[in-house]
Amino acid sequence: MEMSCLWTRRLLLGANSVLLVKHPAIAFSTLAATRSIQPSPLISLFPSSRRSLSTTTAACSPPLHPHSDIGNGAVNAAVAAAIPLESPKMLLKGMSYTELEKWVQSYGFRPGQAMMLWKRLYGNGIWAHHVDELQGLNKDFVKMLGEHAKFKALSLENILTASDGTRKILFRLDDGLVIETVVIPCDRGRTTVCVSSQVGCAMNCQFCFTGRMGLKRHLSTAEIVEQAVFAQRLLTHEVGSFTNVVFMGMGEPLQNIDSVIKAADIMVHDQGLHFSPRKVTVSTSGLVPQLKRFLHESNCALAVSLNATTDEVRNWIMPINRKYNLGLLLQTLREELGLKNSYKVLFEYVMLDGVNDSVDDAYRLIDLVQGIPCKINLIQFNPHCGSLFRPTSTEKMIKFRNILAEAKCVVFMRYSKGDDQMAACGQLGKPGAIQTPLIRVPEQFKMAVNA
Ligand code: SF4
C-alpha cells in the first residue's frame, strides 16, 4: 500500500509528463480506474498544497462523493469546490467491500445498502451488469447508481469452444486491447476459470506464446475480477458452478501484485463470489520479493512455474532466473513456508522433450524441493506457431512421474486441455508482427529443439 502511494505520487508529479490533469475530481477517478495500469506520466496543474491532498487520498482509498462528510474534510472541500458538472462514473468492481461501503455512504446511503449491492454484483447468481438488474433495492439508491456507477469492466468479443469442452473467452478492454480467459470444465463437478492479469507478458519464457507478445499493460483489479464474474454469467448454465480460479492466463500476476491481491480478496469474500482461498491459485515465474509479499498478505494458494532443475536451463527458458535463481527461489520458499501452517506450494513443471525431462532431471528435482511442503504438476507442453520445443512423450512423463512418486513426492500429470482452440496452458494471446526476440539456444540443446 505504501508503495502504491509513492507510485501514485510519482504518477502525478512525474517530470516526463504527457497527460494533463487539471482537476482533482478527474485525478481521483482516473487514478481509481487506472491504478495498476502502466504508469502514464501526468502533470498536475494544482498548487502544491492541493496536489498533496489529492494524491494521498486517491492512492489509498476510493474516491468519495465530493459532498460527503466522510473522510478528510479538507479533501472533500477541495473536491467539492472543483467538481465538474459531469464526473466520470465509478467502476464498482475495482473496489473492495470496505471501499464500496465507504463510497455508498459518501452519497448518504446506509452500509446495509452496500451489502445488498455487493450481493447483486457477485452473489446469488445475479452478477449484475446493469442497473436494471438490481431488483429489490431502494429506488433512490438505484437512481444514484444509474447516475454514478459503472457495472461492466469488459465487453464480450468471442467465445471459442474446444473439442474437450474448454472455452476460450475473448474480452475487449475499454482501450481496445483484447485479453483471454479460459473456462475448463473437469470431471467430478469441478470447473476452473483461468484469468489473465496483464495484456501480454514481459517475462519472455521461451516455451510460452504469451511471452512472444511482450507486455502491453497491467490489468486493473476490476478487469481481473470481471473475468471471473462475466465468465460465470456466460457459462454457468452450460458448465455448472465455478469452483476454482487460477491466475495462469496472460501475464505474470506478481508483476501486477497490487491489483492481483485485491482481486483475489474480492473473489474470496464470503458474501460475494465466495471462492475458497485454497481454490484461488496465483501462479508466478519466480519474482522473489513479490512472492514473499504475496505469502504475507494473501491467504490464497501459490503456484511456482519451475520447469528446470539447473540454472543453466532455467536461465535460457525462463530469463527471470538470471535475476532470481533456483537457489534463491527455493530457499525463499523453504523459509517462508516454514512460517505457515498446512500450506503447500504447487510447482508446475512443463515437460520439454530433451530439455528438462531426463532421469537426472527427475532426481535433481527431488533434491531441489526437499524441505518445501509442495505438490508437483507435470504438464504436457502445448506447441504453438513458431515454438522451438517438442512435448515429452507420455511414456517418458510416466517414468519421470514414477521416480518422483517413489521418492514420496506428491505428483500429478496434467494433459492438454483446449489446445485445438489455442486455449491450453502457454498458448494464450496474439503476438503482433513485432515479437520479443528468442534467446540463443545453448549448444548442447540445439539437437533437442527445432532451432
Ligand atoms: S509462462 Fe507466464 S510468466 Fe512466462 S511468459 Fe508466459 S505468461 Fe509470462
Tab-separated table of N, CA and C and ligand atoms in Angstrom, residues 201 203-205 207-208 210-211 249-252 285, ligand 1:
chain	number	residue	atom	x	y	z
A	201	CYS	N	2.952	-10.228	-21.747
A	201	CYS	CA	3.792	-10.558	-20.589
A	201	CYS	C	5.236	-10.170	-20.894
A	203	MET	N	7.879	-11.494	-19.297
A	203	MET	CA	8.836	-12.470	-18.753
A	203	MET	C	9.582	-13.262	-19.830
A	204	ASN	N	9.025	-13.317	-21.025
A	204	ASN	CA	9.713	-13.938	-22.166
A	204	ASN	C	10.120	-15.392	-21.924
A	205	CYS	N	9.267	-16.155	-21.239
A	205	CYS	CA	9.537	-17.592	-21.120
A	205	CYS	C	9.517	-18.170	-22.535
A	207	PHE	N	8.991	-21.003	-23.876
A	207	PHE	CA	8.018	-22.022	-24.304
A	207	PHE	C	6.597	-21.463	-24.360
A	208	CYS	N	6.430	-20.144	-24.154
A	208	CYS	CA	5.093	-19.582	-23.956
A	208	CYS	C	4.738	-18.594	-25.068
A	210	THR	N	2.293	-16.360	-25.036
A	210	THR	CA	2.014	-15.019	-24.493
A	210	THR	C	3.301	-14.211	-24.368
A	211	GLY	N	4.379	-14.897	-23.985
A	211	GLY	CA	5.663	-14.219	-23.820
A	211	GLY	C	6.154	-13.572	-25.111
A	249	GLY	N	-3.523	-17.175	-16.739
A	249	GLY	CA	-3.779	-16.732	-18.105
A	249	GLY	C	-2.627	-15.866	-18.593
A	250	MET	N	-2.948	-14.830	-19.349
A	250	MET	CA	-1.895	-13.961	-19.879
A	250	MET	C	-1.261	-13.160	-18.736
A	251	GLY	N	0.076	-13.131	-18.725
A	251	GLY	CA	0.760	-12.239	-17.792
A	251	GLY	C	1.396	-12.926	-16.598
A	252	GLU	N	2.308	-12.194	-15.957
A	252	GLU	CA	2.941	-12.616	-14.703
A	252	GLU	C	2.174	-11.910	-13.578
A	285	SER	N	6.300	-16.881	-12.121
A	285	SER	CA	7.503	-17.440	-12.734
A	285	SER	C	8.679	-17.362	-11.760
B	1	SF4	S1	4.707	-18.566	-18.855
B	1	SF4	FE1	3.617	-16.971	-17.706
B	1	SF4	S2	5.286	-15.654	-16.960
B	1	SF4	FE2	6.158	-16.865	-18.625
B	1	SF4	S3	5.892	-15.593	-20.478
B	1	SF4	FE3	4.095	-16.950	-20.317
B	1	SF4	S4	2.559	-15.736	-19.265
B	1	SF4	FE4	4.537	-14.775	-18.885
